Short mmCIF file of C-alpha atoms in Angstrom, two decimals:
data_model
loop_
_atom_site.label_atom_id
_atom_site.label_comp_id
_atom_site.label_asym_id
_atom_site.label_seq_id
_atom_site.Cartn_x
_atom_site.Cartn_y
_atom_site.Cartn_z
CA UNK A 1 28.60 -33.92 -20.64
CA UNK A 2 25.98 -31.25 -20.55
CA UNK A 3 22.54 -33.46 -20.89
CA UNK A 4 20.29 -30.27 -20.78
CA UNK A 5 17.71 -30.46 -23.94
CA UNK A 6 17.61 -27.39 -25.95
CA UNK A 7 14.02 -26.20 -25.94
CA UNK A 8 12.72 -22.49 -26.72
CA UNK A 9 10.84 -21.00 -24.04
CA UNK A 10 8.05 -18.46 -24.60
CA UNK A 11 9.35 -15.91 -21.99
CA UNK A 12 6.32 -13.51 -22.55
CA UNK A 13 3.46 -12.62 -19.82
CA UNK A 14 0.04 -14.59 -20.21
CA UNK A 15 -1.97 -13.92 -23.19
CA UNK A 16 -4.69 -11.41 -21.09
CA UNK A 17 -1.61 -9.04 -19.99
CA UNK A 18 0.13 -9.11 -23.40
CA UNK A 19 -3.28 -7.87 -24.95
CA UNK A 20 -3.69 -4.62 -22.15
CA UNK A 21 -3.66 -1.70 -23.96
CA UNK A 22 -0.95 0.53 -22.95
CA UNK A 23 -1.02 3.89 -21.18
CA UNK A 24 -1.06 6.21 -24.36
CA UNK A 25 -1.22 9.15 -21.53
CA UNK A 26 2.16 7.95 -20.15
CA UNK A 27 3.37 7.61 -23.81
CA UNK A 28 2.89 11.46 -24.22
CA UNK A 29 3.92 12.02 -21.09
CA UNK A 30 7.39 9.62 -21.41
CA UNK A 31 7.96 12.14 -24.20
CA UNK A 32 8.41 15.44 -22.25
CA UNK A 33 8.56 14.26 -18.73
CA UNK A 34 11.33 16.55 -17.09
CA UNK A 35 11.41 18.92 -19.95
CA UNK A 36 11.11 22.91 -17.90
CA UNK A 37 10.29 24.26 -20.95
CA UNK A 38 6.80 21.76 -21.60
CA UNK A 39 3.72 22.97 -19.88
CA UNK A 40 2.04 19.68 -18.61
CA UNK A 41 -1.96 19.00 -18.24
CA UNK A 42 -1.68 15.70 -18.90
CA UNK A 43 -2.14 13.68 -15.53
CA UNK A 44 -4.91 14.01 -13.43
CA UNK A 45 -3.07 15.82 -10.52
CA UNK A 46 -3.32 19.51 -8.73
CA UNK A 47 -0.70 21.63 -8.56
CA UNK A 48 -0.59 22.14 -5.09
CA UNK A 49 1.81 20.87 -2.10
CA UNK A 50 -0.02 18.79 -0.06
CA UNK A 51 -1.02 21.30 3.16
CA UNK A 52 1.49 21.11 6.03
CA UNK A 53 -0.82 20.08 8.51
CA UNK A 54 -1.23 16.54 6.64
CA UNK A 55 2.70 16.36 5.83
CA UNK A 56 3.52 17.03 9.59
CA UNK A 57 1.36 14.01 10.95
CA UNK A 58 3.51 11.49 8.58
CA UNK A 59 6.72 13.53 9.62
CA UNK A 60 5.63 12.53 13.51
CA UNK A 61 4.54 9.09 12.80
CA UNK A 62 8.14 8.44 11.50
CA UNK A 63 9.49 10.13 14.05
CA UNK A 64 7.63 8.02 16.40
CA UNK A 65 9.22 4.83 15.16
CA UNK A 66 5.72 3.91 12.88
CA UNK A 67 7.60 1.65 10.76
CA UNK A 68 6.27 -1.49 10.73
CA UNK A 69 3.62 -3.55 9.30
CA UNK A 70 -0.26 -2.86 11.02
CA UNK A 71 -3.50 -3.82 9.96
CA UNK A 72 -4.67 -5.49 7.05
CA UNK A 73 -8.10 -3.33 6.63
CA UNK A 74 -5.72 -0.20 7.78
CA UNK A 75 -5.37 1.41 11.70
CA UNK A 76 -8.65 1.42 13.50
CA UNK A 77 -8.60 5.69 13.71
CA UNK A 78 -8.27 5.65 10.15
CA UNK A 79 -11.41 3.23 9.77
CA UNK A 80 -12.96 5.29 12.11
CA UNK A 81 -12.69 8.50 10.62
CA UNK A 82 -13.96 7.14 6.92
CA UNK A 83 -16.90 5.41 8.49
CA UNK A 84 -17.60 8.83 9.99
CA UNK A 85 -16.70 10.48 6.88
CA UNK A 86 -19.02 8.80 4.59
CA UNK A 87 -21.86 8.76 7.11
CA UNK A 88 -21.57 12.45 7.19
CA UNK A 89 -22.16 12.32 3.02
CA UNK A 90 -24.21 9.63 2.53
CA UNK A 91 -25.83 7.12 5.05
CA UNK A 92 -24.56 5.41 8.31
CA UNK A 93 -21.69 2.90 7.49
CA UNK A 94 -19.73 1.55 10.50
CA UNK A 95 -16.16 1.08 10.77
CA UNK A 96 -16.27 -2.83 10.09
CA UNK A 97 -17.31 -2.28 6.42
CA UNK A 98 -14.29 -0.10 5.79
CA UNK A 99 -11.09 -1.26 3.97
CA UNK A 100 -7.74 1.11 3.99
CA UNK A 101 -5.92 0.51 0.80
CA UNK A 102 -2.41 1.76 -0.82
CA UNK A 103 -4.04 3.96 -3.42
CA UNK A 104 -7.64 4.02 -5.34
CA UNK A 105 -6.10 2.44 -8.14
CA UNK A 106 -5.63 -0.69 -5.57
CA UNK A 107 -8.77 -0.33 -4.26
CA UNK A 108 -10.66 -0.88 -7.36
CA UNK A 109 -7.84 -3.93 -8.31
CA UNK A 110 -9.28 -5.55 -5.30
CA UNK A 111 -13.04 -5.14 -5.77
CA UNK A 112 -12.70 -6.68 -9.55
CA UNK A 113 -10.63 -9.31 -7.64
CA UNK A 114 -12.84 -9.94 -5.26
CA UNK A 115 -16.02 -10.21 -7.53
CA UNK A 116 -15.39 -10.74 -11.09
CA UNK A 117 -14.71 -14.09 -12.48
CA UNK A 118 -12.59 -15.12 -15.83
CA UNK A 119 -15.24 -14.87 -18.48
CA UNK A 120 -17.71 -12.57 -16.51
CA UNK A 121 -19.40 -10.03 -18.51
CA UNK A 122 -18.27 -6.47 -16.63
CA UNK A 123 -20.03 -3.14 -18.52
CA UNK A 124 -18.61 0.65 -18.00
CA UNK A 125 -19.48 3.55 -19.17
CA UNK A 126 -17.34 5.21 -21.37
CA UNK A 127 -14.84 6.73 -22.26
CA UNK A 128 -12.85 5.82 -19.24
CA UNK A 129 -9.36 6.04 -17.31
CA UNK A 130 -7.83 3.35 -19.27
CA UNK A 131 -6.67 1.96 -15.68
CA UNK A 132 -9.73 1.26 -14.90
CA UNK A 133 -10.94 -0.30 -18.11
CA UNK A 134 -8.29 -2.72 -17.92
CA UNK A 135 -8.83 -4.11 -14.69
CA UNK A 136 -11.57 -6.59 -15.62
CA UNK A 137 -9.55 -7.49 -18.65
CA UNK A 138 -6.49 -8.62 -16.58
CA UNK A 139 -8.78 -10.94 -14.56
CA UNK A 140 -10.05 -12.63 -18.15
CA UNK A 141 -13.19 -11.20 -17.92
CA UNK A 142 -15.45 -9.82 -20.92
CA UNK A 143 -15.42 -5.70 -21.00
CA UNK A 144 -18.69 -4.19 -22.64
CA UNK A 145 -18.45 -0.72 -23.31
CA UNK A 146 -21.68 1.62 -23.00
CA UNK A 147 -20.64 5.11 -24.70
CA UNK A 148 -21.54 8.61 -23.76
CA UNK A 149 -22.78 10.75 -25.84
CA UNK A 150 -21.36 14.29 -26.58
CA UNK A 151 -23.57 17.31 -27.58
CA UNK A 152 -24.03 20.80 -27.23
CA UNK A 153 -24.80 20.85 -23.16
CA UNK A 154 -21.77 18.32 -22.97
CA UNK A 155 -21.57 14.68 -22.81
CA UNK A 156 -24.87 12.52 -21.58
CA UNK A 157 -25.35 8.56 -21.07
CA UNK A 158 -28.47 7.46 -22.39
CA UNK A 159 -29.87 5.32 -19.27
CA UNK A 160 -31.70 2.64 -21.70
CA UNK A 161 -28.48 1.48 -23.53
CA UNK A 162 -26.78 0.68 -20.14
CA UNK A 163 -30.09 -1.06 -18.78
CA UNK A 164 -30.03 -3.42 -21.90
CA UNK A 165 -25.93 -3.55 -21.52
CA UNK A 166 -26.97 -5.24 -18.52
CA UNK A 167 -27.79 -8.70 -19.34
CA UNK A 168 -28.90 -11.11 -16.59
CA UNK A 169 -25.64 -13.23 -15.88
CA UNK A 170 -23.88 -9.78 -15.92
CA UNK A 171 -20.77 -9.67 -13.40
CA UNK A 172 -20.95 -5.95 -12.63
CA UNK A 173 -20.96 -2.56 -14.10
CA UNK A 174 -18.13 -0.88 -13.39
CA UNK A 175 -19.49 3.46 -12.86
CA UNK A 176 -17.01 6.19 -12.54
CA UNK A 177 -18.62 9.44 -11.60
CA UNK A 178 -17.88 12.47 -11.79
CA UNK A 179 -16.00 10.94 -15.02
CA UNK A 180 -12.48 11.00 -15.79
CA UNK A 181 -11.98 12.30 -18.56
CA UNK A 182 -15.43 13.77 -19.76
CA UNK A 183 -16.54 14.89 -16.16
CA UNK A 184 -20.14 13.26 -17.03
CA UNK A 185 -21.85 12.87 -13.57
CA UNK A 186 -24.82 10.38 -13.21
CA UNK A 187 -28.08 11.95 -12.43
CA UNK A 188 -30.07 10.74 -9.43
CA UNK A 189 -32.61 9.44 -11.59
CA UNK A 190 -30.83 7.32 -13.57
CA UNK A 191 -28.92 6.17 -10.87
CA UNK A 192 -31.96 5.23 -9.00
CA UNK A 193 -33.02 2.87 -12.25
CA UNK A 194 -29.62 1.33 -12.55
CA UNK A 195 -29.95 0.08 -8.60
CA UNK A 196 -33.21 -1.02 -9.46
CA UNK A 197 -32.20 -3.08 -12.40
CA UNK A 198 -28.79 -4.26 -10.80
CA UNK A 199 -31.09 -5.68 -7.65
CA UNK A 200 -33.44 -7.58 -9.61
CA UNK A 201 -30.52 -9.09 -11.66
CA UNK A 202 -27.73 -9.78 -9.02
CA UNK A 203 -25.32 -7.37 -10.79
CA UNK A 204 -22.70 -6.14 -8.26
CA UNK A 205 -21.93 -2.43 -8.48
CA UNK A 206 -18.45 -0.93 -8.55
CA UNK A 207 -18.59 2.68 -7.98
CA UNK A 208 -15.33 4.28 -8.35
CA UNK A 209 -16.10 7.57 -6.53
CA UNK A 210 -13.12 9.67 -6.50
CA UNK A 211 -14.22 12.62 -7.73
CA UNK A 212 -17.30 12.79 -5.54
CA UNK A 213 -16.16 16.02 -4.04
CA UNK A 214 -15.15 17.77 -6.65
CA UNK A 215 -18.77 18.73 -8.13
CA UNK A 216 -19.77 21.90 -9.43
CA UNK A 217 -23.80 22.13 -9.15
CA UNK A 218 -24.42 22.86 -5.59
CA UNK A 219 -23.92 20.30 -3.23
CA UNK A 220 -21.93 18.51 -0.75
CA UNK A 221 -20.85 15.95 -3.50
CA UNK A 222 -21.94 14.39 -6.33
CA UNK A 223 -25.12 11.67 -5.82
CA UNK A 224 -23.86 8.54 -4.56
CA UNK A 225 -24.78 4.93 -4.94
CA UNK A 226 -24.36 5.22 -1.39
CA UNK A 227 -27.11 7.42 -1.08
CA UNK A 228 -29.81 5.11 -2.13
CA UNK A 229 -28.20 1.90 -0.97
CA UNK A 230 -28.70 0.21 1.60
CA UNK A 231 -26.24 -2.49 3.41
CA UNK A 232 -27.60 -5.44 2.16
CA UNK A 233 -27.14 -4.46 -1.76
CA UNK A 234 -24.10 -5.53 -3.99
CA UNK A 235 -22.68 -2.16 -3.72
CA UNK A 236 -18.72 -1.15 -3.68
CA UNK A 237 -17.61 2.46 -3.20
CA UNK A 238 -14.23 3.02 -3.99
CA UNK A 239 -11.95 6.10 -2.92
CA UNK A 240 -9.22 7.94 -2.74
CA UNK A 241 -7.14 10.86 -0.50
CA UNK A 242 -5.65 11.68 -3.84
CA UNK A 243 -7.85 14.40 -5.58
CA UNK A 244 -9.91 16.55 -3.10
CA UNK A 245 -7.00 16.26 -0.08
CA UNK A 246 -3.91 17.31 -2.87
CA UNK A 247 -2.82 13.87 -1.85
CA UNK A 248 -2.01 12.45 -5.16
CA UNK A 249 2.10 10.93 -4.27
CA UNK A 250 0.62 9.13 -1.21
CA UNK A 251 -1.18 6.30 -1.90
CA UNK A 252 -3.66 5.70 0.07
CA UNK A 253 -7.85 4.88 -0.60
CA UNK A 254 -10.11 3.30 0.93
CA UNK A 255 -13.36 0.73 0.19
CA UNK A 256 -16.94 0.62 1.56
CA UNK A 257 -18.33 -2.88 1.02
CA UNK A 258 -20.59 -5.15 2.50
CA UNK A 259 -19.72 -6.83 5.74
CA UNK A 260 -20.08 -10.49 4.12
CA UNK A 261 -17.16 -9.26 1.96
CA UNK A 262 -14.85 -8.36 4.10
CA UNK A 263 -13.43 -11.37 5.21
CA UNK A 264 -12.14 -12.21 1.76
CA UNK A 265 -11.25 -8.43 0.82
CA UNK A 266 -8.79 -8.92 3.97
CA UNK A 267 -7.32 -11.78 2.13
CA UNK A 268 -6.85 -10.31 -1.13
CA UNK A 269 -5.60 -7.22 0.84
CA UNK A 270 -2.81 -9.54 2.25
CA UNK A 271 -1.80 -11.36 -0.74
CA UNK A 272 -1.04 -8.06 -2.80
CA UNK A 273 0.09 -5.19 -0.32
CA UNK A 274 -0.90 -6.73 3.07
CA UNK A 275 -1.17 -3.43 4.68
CA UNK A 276 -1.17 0.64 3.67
CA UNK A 277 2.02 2.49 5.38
CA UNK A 278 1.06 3.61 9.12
CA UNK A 279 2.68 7.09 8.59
CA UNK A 280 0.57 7.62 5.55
CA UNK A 281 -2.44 6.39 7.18
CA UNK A 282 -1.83 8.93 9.98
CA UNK A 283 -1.63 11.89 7.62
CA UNK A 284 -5.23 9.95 6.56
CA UNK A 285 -6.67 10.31 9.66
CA UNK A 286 -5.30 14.43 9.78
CA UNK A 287 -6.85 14.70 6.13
CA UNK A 288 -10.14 13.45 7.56
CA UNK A 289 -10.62 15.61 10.47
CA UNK A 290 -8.88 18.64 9.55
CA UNK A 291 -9.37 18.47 5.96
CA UNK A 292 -12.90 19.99 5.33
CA UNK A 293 -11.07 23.70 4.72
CA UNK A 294 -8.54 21.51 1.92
CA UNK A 295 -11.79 20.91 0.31
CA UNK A 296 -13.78 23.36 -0.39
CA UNK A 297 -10.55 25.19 -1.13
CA UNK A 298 -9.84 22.96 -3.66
CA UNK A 299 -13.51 22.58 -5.02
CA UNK A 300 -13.50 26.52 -5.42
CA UNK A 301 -10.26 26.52 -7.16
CA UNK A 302 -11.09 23.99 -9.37
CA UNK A 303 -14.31 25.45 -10.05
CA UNK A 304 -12.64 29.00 -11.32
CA UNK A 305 -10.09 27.53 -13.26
CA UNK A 306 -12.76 25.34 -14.84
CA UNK A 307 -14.68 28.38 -16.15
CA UNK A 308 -11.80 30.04 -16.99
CA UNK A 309 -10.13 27.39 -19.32
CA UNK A 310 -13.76 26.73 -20.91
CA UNK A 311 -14.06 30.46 -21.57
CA UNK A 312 -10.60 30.33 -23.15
CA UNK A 313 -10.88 27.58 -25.25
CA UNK A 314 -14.33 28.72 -26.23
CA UNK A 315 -12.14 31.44 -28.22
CA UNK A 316 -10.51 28.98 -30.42
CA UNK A 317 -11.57 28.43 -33.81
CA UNK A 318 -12.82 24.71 -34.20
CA UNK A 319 -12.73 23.99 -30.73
CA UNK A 320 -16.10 21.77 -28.98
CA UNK A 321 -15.61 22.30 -25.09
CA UNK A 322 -18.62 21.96 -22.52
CA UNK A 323 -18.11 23.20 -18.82
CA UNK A 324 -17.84 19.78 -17.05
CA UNK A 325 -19.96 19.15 -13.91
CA UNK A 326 -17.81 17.72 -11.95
CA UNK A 327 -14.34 16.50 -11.81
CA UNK A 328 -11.29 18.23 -12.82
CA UNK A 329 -10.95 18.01 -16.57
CA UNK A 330 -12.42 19.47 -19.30
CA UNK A 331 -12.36 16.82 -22.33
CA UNK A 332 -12.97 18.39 -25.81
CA UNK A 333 -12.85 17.78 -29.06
CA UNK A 334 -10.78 19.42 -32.27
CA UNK A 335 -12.07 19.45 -35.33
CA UNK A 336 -10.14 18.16 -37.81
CA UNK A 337 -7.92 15.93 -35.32
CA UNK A 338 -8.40 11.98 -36.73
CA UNK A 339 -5.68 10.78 -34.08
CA UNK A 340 -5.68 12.33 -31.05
CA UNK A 341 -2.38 10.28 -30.13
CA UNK A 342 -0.06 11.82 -32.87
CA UNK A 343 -1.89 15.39 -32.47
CA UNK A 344 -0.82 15.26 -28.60
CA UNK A 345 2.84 14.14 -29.47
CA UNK A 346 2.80 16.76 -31.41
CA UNK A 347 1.96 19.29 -29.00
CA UNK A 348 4.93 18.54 -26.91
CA UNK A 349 6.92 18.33 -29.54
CA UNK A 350 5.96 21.42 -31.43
CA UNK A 351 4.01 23.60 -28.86
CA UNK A 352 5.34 21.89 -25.63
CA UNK A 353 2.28 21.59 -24.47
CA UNK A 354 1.41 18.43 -22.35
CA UNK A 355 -2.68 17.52 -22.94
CA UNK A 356 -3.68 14.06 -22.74
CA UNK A 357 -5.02 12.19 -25.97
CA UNK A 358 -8.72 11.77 -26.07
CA UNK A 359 -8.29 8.16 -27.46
CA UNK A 360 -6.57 6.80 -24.71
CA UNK A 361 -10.11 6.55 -23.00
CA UNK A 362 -11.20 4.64 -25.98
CA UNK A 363 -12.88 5.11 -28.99
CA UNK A 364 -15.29 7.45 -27.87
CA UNK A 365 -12.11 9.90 -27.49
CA UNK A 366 -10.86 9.69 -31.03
CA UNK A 367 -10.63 13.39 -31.80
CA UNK A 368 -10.91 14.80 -28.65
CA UNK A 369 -8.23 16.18 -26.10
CA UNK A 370 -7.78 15.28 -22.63
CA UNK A 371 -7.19 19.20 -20.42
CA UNK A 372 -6.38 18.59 -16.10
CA UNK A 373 -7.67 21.89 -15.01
CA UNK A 374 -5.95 21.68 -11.41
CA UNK A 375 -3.65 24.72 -12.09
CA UNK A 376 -3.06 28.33 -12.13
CA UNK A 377 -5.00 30.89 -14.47
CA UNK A 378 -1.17 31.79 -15.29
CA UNK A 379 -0.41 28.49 -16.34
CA UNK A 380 -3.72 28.00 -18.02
CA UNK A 381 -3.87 30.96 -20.10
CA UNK A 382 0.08 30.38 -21.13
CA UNK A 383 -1.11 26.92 -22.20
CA UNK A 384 -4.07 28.28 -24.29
CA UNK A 385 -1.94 30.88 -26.00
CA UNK A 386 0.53 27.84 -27.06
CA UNK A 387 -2.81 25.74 -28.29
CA UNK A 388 -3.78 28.52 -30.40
CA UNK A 389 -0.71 29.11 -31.54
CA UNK A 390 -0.09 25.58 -32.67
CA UNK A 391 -3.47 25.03 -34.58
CA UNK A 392 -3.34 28.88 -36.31
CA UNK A 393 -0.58 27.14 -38.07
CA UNK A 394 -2.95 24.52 -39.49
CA UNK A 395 -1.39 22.04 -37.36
CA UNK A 396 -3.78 19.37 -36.82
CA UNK A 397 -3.49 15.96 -37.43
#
């Protein structure tokens, strides 16, 4: 006799994951992904092979039986080489308050982890990588948003609406610059004020700093909470290999955090991934002191086909674009586009073009158009001539 009680089980996630917003860039991109015929912008990824020298130093690890598990905080050379890294950029950070993590998407997981509390109030400036934005919400915390503004000289954050965003009892603010998608960069001065204000409050600062290198006005990088910090403030840097290396398919990031953190960050660090891959660390510690040449290779690159695509697009009818400052995207808006969504599934189907909808950085976006600039003029100009195309036919949506 079966004595088992019939009851219906709810079989669905917890009420915070159900209510994430999904990916709309991977719903454009699920649409055309392995299509030869589609020209693709959409991710935020260069075109280029990861240089040999980096590939061959995984290729030895393995071949040198690297295999196993290592560190949680990643291989001491690997610290090593950040710490020198970043004092190189910024200010003197030793190797103790560096973390090695298995991507920059992980590393900022594991800051909100570490700091931010169900029902904390977290601010960031948007529009944002919707990754990021959905971080805080996964942990049951409160998201604020604090919008830029776009103009005529491109898109601008007005520094008193994020001071007043910042309430006392605020969590943290949560700053991505240079920007994905707009390429916004925060001034020195108004980064200076937000330190200020974060001190006297006790707001911890996430500073997801991935596109530091890839910054158009001059120098070195892009300014830094880093710069002005010093070790005792409730600063985290977060990082990646991904961009400015061409290391996008490996994985690996790192954190700069206070040295009372660290403990717990190890924890967290075991209970998710435990440790980065050794072999891709060691193509870490190649990237860091070989790498400078990848660099500025990359930064000029990205630089000409940045003023290229803005000079293209700047020869469409009904087309707002601003040469971005920094990053690798140039985020602009279409006039007479009410969903950005349907107007890029349109594109792929109609134009097979792949550009990522301006709305899936929230509602800032609505109307604008998402364009990853890390490619060939070729491939640039071939995807402007299918744009054109597309909208001459009054298709806009």
């Amino acid at each position: 006799m079966n004595d088992r009680v019939s009851v219906t089980q709810d079989l669905h996630a917890r009420s915070a994951v159900r209510a994430l917003v999904a990916s709309q860039i991977r719903e454009v991109a699920n649409a055309g992904m392995g299509d030869s015929d589609i020209l693709p912008f959409w991710f935020g990824e260069p075109d280029e092979v990861t240089p040999a020298y980096i590939r061959d130093a995984a290729v030895a690890s393995i071949a040198a039986g690297e295999t196993f598990y290592t560190q949680n905080f990643g291989i001491p050379e690997l610290r090593a080489a950040i710490a020198g890294y970043v004092t190189r950029l910024h200010r003197p950070v030793a190797a103790g308050s560096v973390a090695v993590t298995s991507s920059g998407m992980n590393a900022l997981m594991l800051a909100v982890e570490a700091l931010v509390n169900p029902g904390d109030r977290v601010v960031c400036v948007t529009p944002l990588w919707p990754n990021l934005t959905e971080i805080p919400k996964i942990l049951g915390a409160e998201f604020v948003r604090v919008g830029l503004q776009f103009g005529e000289t491109g898109w601008k954050l007005d520094a008193a609406r994020v001071l007043s965003a910042l309430l006392p009892g605020t969590g943290a603010v949560m700053i991505n610059s240079p920007n994905n998608p707009t390429g916004w960069t925060l001034e020195r001065e108004v980064q200076g004020s937000i330190l200020a204000h974060c001190r006297k409050h006790g707001i911890w600062i996430i500073a997801d700093d991935v596109y530091e290198r890839l910054y158009y006005c001059g120098d070195d990088c892009a300014p830094s909470f880093l710069d002005l910090a010093d070790a005792a403030d409730r600063i985290v840097s977060t990082n990646s290999f991904s961009k400015a290396w061409l290391m996008t398919g490996w994985r690996l990031g790192w954190i700069i955090a206070p040295t009372a953190l660290m403990p717990d960050l190890g924890k967290l660090i075991e209970y998710n991934t435990s440790c980065a891959s050794v072999f891709v660390q060691r193509a870490g510690v190649v990237a860091m002191s070989e790498g400078e040449p990848t660099v500025l290779h990359t930064l000029a690159r990205f630089r000409v086909a940045r003023d290229f695509l803005v000079a293209q697009l700047a020869t469409i009818a009904g087309i707002e674009a601003a040469s971005p400052p920094g990053a690798m995207y140039v985020f602009f808006r279409v006039q007479g586009v009410k969903d950005s969504l349907e107007f890029c599934k349109r594109l792929v189907r109609e134009a097979r073009l792949g550009l990522a909808p301006g709305s899936a950085f929230g509602p800032e976006g609505q109307g604008f158009v998402r364009w990853c600039f890390a490619a060939s003029e070729e491939r640039l100009l071939e995807g402007v001539r299918r744009l054109r195309e597309f909208l001459a036919r009054g298709s806009r949506s």
